Tab-separated table of C-alpha atoms and ligand atoms in Angstrom:
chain	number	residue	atom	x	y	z
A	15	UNK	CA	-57.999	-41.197	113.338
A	16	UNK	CA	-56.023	-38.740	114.980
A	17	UNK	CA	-56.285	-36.876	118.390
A	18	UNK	CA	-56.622	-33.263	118.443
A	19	UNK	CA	-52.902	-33.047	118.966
A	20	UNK	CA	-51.572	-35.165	116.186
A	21	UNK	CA	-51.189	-38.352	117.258
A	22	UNK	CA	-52.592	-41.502	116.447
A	23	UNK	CA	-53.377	-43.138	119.615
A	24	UNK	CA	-56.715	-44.751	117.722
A	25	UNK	CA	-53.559	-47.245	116.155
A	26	UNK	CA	-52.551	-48.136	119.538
A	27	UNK	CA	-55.857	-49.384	120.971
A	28	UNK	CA	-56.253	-53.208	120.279
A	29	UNK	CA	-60.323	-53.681	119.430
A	30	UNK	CA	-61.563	-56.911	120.790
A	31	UNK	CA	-65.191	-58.258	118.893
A	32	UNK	CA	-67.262	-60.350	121.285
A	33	UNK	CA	-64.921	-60.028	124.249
A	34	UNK	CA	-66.061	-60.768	127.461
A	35	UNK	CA	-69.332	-61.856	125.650
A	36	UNK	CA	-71.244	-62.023	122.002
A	37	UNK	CA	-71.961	-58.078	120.662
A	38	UNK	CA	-69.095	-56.385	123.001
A	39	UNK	CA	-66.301	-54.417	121.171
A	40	UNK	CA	-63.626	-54.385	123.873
A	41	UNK	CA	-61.317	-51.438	123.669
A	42	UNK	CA	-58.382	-52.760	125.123
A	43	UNK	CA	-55.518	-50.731	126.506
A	44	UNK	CA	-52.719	-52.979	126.906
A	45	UNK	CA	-51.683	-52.342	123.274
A	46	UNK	CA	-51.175	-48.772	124.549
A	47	UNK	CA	-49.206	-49.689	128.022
A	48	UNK	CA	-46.868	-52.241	125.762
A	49	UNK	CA	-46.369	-48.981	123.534
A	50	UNK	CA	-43.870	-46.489	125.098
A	51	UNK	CA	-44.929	-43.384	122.521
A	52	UNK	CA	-48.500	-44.122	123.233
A	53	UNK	CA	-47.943	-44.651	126.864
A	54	UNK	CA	-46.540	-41.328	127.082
A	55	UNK	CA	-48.763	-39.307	124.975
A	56	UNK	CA	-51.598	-40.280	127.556
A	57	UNK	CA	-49.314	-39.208	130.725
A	58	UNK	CA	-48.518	-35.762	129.175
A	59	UNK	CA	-51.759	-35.078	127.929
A	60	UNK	CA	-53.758	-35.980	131.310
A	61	UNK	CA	-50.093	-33.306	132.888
A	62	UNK	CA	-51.534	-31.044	130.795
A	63	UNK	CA	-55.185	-30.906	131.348
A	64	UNK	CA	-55.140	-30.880	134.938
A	65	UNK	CA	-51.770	-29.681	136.274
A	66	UNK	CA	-53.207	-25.943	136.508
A	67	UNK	CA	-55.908	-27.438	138.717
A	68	UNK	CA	-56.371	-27.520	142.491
A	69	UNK	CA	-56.503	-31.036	143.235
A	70	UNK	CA	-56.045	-32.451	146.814
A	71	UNK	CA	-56.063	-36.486	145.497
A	72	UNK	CA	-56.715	-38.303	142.649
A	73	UNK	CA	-59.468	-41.316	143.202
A	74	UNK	CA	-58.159	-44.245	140.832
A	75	UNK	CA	-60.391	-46.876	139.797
A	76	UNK	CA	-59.721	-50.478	140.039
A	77	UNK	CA	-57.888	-52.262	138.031
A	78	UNK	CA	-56.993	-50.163	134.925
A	79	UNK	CA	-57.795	-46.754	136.449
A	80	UNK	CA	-54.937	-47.672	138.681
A	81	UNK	CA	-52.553	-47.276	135.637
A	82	UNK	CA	-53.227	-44.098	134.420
A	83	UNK	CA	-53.968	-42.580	137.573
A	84	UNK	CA	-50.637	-43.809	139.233
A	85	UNK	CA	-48.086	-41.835	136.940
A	86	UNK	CA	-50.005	-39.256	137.203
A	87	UNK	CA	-50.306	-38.313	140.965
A	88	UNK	CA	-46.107	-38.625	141.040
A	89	UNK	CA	-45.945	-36.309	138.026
A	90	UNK	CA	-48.816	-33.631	139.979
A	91	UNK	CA	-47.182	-34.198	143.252
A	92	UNK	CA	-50.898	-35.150	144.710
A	93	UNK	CA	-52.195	-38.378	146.851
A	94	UNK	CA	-53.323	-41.787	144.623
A	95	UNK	CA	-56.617	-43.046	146.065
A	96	UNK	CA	-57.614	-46.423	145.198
A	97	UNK	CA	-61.037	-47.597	144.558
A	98	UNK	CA	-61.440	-50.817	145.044
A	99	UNK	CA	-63.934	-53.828	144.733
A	100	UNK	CA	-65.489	-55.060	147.881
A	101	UNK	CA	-63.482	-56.820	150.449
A	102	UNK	CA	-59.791	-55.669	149.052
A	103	UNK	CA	-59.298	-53.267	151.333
A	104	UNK	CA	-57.905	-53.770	154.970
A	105	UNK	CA	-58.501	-50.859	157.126
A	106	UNK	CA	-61.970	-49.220	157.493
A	107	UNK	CA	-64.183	-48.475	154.005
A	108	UNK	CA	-66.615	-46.871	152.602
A	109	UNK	CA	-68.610	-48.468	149.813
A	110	UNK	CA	-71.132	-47.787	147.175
A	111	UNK	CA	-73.447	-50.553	145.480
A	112	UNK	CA	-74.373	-49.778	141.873
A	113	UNK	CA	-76.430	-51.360	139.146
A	114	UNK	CA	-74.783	-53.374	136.447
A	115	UNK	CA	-76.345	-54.328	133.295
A	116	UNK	CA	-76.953	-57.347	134.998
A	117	UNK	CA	-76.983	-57.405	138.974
A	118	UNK	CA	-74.954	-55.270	140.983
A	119	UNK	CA	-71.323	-54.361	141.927
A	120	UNK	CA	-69.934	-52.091	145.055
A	121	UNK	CA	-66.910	-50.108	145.585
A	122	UNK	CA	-64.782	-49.387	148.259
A	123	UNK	CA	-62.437	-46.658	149.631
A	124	UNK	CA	-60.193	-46.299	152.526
A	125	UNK	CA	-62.160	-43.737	154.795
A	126	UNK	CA	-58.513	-42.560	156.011
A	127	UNK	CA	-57.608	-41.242	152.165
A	128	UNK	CA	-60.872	-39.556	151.397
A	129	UNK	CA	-60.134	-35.603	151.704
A	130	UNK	CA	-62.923	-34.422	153.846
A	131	UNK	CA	-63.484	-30.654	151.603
A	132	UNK	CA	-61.031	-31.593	149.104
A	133	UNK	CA	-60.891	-31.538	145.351
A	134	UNK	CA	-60.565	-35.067	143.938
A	135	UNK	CA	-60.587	-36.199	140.246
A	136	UNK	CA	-61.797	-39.976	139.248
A	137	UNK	CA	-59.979	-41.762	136.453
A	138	UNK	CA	-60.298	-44.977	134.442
A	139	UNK	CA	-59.326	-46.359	131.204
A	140	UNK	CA	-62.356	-46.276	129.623
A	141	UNK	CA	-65.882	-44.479	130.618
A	142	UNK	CA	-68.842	-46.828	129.046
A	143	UNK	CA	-71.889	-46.313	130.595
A	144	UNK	CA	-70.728	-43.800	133.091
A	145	UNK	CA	-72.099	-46.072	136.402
A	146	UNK	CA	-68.725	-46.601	137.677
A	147	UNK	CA	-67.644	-43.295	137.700
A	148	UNK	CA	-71.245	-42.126	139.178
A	149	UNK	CA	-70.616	-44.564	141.781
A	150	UNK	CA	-67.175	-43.180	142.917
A	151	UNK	CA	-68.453	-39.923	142.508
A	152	UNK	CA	-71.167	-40.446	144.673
A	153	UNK	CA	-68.832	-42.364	147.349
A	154	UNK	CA	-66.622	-39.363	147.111
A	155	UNK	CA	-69.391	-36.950	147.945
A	156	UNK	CA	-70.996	-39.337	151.254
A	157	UNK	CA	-67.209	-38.782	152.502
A	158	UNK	CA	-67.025	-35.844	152.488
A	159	UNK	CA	-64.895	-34.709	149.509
A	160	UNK	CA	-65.682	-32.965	145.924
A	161	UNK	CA	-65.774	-35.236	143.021
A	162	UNK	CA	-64.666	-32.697	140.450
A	163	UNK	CA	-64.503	-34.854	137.523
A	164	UNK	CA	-63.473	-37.445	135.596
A	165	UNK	CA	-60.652	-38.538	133.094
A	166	UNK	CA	-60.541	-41.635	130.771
A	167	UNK	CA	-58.424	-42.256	127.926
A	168	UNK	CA	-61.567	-43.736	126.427
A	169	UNK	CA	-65.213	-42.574	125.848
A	170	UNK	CA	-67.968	-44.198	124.366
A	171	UNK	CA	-71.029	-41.454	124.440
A	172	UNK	CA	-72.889	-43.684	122.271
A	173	UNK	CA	-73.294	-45.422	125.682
A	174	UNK	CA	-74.654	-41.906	126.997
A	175	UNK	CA	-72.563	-41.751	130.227
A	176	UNK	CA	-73.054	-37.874	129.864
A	177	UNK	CA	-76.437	-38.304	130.991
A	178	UNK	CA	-75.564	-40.672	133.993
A	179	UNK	CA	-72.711	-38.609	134.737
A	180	UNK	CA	-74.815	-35.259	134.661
A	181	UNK	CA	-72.882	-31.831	135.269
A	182	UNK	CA	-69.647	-33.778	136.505
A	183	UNK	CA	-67.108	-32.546	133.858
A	184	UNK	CA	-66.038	-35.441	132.108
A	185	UNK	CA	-62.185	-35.622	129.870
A	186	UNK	CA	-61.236	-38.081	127.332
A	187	UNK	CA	-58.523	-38.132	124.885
A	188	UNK	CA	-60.255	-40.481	122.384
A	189	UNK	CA	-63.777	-41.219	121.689
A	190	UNK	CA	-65.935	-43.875	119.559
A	191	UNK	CA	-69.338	-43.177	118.198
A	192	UNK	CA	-70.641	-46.895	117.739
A	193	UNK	CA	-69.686	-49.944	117.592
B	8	AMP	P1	-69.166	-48.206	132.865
B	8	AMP	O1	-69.386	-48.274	134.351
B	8	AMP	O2	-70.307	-48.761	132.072
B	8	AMP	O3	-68.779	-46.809	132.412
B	8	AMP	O4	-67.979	-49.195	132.537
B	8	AMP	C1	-66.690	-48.778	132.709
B	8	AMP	C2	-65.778	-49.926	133.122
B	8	AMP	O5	-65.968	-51.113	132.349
B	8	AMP	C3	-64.358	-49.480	132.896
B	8	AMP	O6	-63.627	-49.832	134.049
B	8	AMP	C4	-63.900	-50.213	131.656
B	8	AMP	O7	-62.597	-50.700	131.872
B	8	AMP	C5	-64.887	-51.356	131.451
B	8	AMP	N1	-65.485	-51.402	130.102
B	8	AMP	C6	-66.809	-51.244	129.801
B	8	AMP	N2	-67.042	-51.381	128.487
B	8	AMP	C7	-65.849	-51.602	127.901
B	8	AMP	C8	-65.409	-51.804	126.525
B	8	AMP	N3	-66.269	-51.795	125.491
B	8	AMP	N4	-64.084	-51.975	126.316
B	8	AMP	C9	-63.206	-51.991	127.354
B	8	AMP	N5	-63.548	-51.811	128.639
B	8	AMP	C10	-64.852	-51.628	128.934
């Protein structure tokens, strides 16, 4: 399977059955950061879809959004803004609970990196159900700033994050149907 460009990132995706639990295909993404070519091909690609944007930061989620999003700010020139779990960061947050399939999880951001009227995009390395993303979306918009959308080098719309994610624009450079 082949990206609309050519190359075959699909190869450099490990697939994990039953990991973390029983009925779980884990798309993991260390295959692609121990793959140079592959590597790469996600940096340019996310240059090219968003360096002719206005963006005043780019919101990074914990742990794996931190990868993709970090390479990318010091290519655009534009602030990294982690999103963290609860209780990482030092100085004062904001947070954001959110459901889980089971229980609950929150977020938090450094209130001082949060650009009150600016343009910020999210990123991860995978969107699933979309909930994380609504989260920091929704954390963006109680500080102040506009979530403009989202990039993952993953998608799974089988998992109908579209829906949860509503009109926020959402960018991936691969997606799986099913599982
Ligand atoms: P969600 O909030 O449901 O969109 O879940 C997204 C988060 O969970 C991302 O940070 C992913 O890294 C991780 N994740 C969820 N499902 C998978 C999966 N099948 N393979 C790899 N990572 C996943």
């Amino acid at each position: 399977m082949l990206t609309q460009d050519g190359f075959n990132l699909d190869d450099a995706i490990r697939k994990v059955p039953d990991f973390p639990k029983p009925g779980i295909l884990f798309y993991d993404i260390t295959s692609i950061l121990a793959n140079p070519d592959a590597f790469r091909y996600c940096i340019d690609s996310m240059v090219k879809l968003y360096r002719d944007q206005r963006l005043d930061g780019i919101a990074a989620i914990e742990s794996r959004g931190f990868i993709f999003a970090s390479p990318l700010c010091d290519r655009l020139g534009i602030p990294l803004l982690l999103v963290r779990k609860k209780g990482k960061l030092p100085g004062k947050t904001l947070g954001k609970r959110y459901e889980l399939e089971y229980g609950e999880a929150e977020i938090e951001m450094h209130v001082a990196d949060i650009p009150v009227g600016g343009r910020v995009l999210i990123v991860d390395d995978l969107i699933a159900t979309g909930g994380t993303i609504r989260a920091a979306a929704d954390l963006l918009t109680d500080g102040g700033a506009d979530a403009i959308g989202a990039f993952a080098v993953v998608g799974l719309p089988f998992l109908d994050y579209r829906k949860t994610l509503g009109d926020l624009p959402v960018r991936t450079l691969i997606e799986y149907f099913g599982e």
